[in-house]
mmCIF file with all atom_site columns, C-alpha atoms in Angstrom:
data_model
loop_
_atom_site.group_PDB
_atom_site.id
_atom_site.type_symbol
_atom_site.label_atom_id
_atom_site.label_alt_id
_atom_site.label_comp_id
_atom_site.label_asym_id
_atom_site.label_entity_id
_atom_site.label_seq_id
_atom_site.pdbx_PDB_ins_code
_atom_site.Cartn_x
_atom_site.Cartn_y
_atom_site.Cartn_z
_atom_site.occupancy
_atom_site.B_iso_or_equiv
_atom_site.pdbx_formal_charge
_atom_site.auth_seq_id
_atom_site.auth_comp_id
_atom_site.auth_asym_id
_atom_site.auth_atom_id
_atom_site.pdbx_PDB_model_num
ATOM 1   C CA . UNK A 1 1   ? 14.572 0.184   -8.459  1.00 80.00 ? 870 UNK A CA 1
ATOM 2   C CA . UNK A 1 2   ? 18.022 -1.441  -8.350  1.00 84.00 ? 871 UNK A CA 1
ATOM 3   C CA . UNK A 1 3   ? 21.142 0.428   -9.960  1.00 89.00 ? 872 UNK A CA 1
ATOM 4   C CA . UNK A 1 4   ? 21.468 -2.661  -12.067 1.00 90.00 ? 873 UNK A CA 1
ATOM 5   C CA . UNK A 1 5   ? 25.073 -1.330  -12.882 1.00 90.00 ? 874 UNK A CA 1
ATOM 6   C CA . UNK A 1 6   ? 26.634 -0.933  -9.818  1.00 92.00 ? 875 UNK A CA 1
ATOM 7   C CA . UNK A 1 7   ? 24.584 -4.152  -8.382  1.00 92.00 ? 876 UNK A CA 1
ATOM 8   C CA . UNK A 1 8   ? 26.842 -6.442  -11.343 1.00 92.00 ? 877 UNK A CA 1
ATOM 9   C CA . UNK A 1 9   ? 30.193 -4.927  -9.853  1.00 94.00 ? 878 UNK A CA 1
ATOM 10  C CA . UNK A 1 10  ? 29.298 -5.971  -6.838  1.00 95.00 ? 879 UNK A CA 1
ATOM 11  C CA . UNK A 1 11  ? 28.404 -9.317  -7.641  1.00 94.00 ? 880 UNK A CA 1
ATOM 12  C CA . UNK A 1 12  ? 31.388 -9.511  -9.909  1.00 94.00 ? 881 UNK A CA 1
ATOM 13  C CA . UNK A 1 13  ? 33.456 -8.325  -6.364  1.00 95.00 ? 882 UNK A CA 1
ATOM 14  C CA . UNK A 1 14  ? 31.849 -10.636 -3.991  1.00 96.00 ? 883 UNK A CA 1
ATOM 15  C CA . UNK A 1 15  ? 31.847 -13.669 -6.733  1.00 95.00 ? 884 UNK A CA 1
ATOM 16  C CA . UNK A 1 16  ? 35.699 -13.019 -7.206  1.00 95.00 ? 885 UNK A CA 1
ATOM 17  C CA . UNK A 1 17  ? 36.362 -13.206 -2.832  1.00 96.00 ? 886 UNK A CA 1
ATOM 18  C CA . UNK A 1 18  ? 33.918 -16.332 -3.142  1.00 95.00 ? 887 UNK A CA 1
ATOM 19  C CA . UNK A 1 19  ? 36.486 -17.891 -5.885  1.00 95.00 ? 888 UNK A CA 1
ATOM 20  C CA . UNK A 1 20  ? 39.387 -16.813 -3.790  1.00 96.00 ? 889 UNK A CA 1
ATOM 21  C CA . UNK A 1 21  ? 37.901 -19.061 -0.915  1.00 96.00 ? 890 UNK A CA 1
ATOM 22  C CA . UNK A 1 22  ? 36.918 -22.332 -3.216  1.00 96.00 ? 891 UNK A CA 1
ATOM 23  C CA . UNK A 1 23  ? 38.970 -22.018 -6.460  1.00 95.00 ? 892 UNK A CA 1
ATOM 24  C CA . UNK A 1 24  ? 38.190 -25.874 -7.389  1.00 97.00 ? 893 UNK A CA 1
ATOM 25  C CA . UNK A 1 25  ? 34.676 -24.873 -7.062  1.00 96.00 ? 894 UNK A CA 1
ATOM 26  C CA . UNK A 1 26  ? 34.757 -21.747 -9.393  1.00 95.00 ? 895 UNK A CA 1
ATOM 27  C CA . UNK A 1 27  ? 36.857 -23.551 -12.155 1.00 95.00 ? 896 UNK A CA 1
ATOM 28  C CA . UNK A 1 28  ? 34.065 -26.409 -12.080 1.00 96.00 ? 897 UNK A CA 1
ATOM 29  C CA . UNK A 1 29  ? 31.354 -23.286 -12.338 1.00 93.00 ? 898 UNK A CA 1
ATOM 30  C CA . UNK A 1 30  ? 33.398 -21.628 -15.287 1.00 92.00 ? 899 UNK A CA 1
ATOM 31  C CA . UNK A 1 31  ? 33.850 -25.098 -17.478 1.00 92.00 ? 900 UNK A CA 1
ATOM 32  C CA . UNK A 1 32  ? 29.715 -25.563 -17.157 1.00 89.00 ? 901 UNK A CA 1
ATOM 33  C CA . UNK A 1 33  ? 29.309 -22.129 -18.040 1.00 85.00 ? 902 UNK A CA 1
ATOM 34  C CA . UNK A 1 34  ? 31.575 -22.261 -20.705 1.00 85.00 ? 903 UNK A CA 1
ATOM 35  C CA . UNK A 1 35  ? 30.090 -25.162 -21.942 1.00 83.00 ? 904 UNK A CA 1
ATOM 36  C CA . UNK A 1 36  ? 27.066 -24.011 -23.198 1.00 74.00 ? 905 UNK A CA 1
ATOM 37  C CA . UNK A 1 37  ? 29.280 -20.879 -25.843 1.00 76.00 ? 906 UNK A CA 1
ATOM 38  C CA . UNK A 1 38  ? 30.576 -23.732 -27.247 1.00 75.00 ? 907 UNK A CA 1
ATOM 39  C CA . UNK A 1 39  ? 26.943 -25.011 -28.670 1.00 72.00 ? 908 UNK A CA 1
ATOM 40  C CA . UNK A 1 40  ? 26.355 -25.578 -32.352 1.00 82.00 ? 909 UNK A CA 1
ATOM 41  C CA . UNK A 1 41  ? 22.857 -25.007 -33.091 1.00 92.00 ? 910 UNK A CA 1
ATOM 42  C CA . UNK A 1 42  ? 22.093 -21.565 -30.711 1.00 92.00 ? 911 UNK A CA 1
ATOM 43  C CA . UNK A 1 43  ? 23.274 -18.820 -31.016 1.00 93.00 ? 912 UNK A CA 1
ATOM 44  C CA . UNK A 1 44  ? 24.811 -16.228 -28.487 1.00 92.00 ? 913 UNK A CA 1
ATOM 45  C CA . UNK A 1 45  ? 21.522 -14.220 -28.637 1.00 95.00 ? 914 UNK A CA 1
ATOM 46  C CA . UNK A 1 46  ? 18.753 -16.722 -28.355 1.00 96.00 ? 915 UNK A CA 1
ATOM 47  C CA . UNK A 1 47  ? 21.120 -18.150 -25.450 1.00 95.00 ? 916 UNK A CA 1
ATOM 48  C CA . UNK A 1 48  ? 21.102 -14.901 -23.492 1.00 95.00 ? 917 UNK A CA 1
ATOM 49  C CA . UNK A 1 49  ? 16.986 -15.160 -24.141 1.00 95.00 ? 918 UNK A CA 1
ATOM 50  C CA . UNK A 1 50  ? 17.139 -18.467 -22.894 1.00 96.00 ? 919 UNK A CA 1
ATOM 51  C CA . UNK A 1 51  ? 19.082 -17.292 -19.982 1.00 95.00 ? 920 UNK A CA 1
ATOM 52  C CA . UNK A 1 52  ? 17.119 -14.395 -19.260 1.00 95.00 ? 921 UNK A CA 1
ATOM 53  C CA . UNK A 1 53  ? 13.974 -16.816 -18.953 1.00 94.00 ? 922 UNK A CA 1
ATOM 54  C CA . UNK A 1 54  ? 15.624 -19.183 -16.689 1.00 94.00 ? 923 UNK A CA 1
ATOM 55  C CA . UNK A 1 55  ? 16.881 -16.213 -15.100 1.00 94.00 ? 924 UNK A CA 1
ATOM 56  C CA . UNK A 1 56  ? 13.826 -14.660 -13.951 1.00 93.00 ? 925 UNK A CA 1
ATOM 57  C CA . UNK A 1 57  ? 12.055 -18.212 -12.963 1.00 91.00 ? 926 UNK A CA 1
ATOM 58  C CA . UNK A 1 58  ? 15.226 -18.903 -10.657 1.00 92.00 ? 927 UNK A CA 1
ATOM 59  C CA . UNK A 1 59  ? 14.381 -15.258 -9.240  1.00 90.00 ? 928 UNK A CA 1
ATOM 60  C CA . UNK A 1 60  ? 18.637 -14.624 -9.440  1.00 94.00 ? 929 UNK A CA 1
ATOM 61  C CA . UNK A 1 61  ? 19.128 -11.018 -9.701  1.00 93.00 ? 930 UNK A CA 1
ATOM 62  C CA . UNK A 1 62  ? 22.828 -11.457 -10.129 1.00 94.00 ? 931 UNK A CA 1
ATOM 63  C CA . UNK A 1 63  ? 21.890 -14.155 -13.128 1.00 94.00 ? 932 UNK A CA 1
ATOM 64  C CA . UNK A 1 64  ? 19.717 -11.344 -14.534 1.00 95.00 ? 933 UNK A CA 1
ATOM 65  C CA . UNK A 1 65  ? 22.223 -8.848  -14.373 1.00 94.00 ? 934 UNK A CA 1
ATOM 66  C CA . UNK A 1 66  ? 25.002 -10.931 -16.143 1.00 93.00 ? 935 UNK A CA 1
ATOM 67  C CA . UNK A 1 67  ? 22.894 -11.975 -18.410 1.00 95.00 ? 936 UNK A CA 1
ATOM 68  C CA . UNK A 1 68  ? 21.219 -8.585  -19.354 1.00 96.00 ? 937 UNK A CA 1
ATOM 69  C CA . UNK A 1 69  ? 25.102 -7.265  -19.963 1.00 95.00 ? 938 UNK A CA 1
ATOM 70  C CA . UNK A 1 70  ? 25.377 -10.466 -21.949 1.00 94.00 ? 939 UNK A CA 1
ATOM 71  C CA . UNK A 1 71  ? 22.177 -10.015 -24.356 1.00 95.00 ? 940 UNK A CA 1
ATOM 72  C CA . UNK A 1 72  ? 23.331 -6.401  -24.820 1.00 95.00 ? 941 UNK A CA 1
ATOM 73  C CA . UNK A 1 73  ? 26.422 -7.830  -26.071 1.00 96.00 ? 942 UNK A CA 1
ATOM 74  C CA . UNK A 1 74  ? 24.653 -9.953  -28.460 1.00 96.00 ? 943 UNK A CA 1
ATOM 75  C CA . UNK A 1 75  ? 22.144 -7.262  -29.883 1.00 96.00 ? 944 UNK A CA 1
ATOM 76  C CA . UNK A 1 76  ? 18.743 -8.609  -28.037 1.00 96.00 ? 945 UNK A CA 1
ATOM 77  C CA . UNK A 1 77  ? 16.475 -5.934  -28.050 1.00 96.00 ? 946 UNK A CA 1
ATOM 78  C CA . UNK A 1 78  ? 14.427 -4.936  -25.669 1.00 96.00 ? 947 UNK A CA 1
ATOM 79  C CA . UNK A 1 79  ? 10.986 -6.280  -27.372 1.00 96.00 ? 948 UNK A CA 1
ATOM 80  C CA . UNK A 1 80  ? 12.843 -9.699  -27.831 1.00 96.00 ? 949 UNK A CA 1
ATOM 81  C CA . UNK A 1 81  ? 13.642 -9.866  -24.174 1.00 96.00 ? 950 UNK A CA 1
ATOM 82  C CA . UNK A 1 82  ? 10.023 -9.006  -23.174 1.00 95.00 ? 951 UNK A CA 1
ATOM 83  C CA . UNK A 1 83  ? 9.173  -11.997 -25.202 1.00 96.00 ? 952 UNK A CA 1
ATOM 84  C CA . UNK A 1 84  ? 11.152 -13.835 -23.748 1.00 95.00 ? 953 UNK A CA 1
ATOM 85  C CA . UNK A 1 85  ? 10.297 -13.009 -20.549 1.00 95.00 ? 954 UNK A CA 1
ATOM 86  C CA . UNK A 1 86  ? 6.125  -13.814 -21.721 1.00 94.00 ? 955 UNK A CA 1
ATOM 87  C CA . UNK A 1 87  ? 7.324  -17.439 -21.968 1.00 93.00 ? 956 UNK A CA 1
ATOM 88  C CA . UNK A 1 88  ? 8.968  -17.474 -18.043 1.00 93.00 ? 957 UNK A CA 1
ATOM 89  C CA . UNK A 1 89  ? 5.794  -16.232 -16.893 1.00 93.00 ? 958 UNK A CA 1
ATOM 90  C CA . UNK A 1 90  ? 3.700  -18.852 -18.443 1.00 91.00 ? 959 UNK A CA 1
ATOM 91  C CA . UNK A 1 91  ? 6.192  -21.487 -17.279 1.00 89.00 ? 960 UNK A CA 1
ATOM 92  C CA . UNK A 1 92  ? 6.247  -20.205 -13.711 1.00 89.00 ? 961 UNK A CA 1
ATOM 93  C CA . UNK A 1 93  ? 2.330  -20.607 -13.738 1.00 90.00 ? 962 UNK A CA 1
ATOM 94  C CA . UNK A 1 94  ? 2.217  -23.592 -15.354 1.00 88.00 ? 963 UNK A CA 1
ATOM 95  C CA . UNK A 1 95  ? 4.726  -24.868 -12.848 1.00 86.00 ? 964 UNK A CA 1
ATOM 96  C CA . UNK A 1 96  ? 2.756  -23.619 -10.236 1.00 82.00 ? 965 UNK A CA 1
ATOM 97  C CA . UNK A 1 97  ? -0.341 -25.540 -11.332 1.00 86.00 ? 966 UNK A CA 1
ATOM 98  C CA . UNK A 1 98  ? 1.480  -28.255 -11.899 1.00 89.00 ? 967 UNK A CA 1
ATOM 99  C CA . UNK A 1 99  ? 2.791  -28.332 -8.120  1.00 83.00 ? 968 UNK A CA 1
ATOM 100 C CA . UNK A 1 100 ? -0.558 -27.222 -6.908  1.00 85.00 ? 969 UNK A CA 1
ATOM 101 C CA . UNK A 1 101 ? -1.706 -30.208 -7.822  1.00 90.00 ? 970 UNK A CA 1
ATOM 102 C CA . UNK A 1 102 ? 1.396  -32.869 -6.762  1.00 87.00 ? 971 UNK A CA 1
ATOM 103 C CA . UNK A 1 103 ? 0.861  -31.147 -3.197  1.00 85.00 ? 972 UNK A CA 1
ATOM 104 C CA . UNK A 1 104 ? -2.907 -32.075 -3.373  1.00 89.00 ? 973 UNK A CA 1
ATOM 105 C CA . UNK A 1 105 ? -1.789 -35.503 -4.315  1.00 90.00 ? 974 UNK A CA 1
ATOM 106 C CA . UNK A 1 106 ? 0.693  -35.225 -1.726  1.00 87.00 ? 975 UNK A CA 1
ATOM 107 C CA . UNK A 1 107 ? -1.578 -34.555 0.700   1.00 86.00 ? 976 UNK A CA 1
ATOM 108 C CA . UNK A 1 108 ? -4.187 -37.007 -0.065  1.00 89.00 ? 977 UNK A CA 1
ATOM 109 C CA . UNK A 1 109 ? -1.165 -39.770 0.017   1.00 88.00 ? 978 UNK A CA 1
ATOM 110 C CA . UNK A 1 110 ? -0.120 -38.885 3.352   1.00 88.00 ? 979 UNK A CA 1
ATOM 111 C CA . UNK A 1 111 ? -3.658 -38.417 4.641   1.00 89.00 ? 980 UNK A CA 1
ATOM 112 C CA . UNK A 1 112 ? -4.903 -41.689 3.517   1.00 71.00 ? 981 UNK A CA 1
ATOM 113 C CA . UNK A 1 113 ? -1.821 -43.442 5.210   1.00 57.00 ? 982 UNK A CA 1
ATOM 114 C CA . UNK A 1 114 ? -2.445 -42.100 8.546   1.00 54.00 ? 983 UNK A CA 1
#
């Protein structure tokens, strides 16, 4: 498995020569990130658990690795993230099924035109 530790410093490293390149980019990327701290009704925790989910149905190790420091930050427990991660993978199938069928409607659409 991946050395989740050393994998964040590197994405931290490469991130930072990515913001050296396009600095109007990363300022845009850190006021939408910031953004979402300044909420009123979640807190940090069940943000990181919402993160985490999102995290995992994006497949973005680097999202999973920032976000796993994050919820450690916050207190989530291991149990809550598993949770968590329950609902991704009954929104990944769901969105599979879902898409399953638009490309069967997709291709009756464009098989009917021809």
């Amino acid at each position: 498995m991946l050395n989740w530790k050393n994998y964040r410093g590197e994405v931290k490293k490469r991130v930072g020569e990515f913001a050296a390149l396009v600095p109007d980019v990363m300022k845009g990327y850190a006021a939408l990130a910031s953004a979402g701290e300044k909420a009123q009704h979640l807190d940090g925790k069940t943000r990181e658990l919402i993160a985490l989910s999102v995290a995992v149905t994006t497949r973005c190790d680097g999202c999973i690795a920032s976000h796993v420091e994050a919820a450690l930050k916050h207190g989530c427990t291991r149990e809550e993230i598993a949770e968590a991660l329950g609902v991704a993978i009954a929104l990944n199938a769901g969105a599979a099924l879902v898409y399953s069928a638009r490309t069967l409607d997709a291709f009756d659409g464009m098989s009917a035109a021809s």
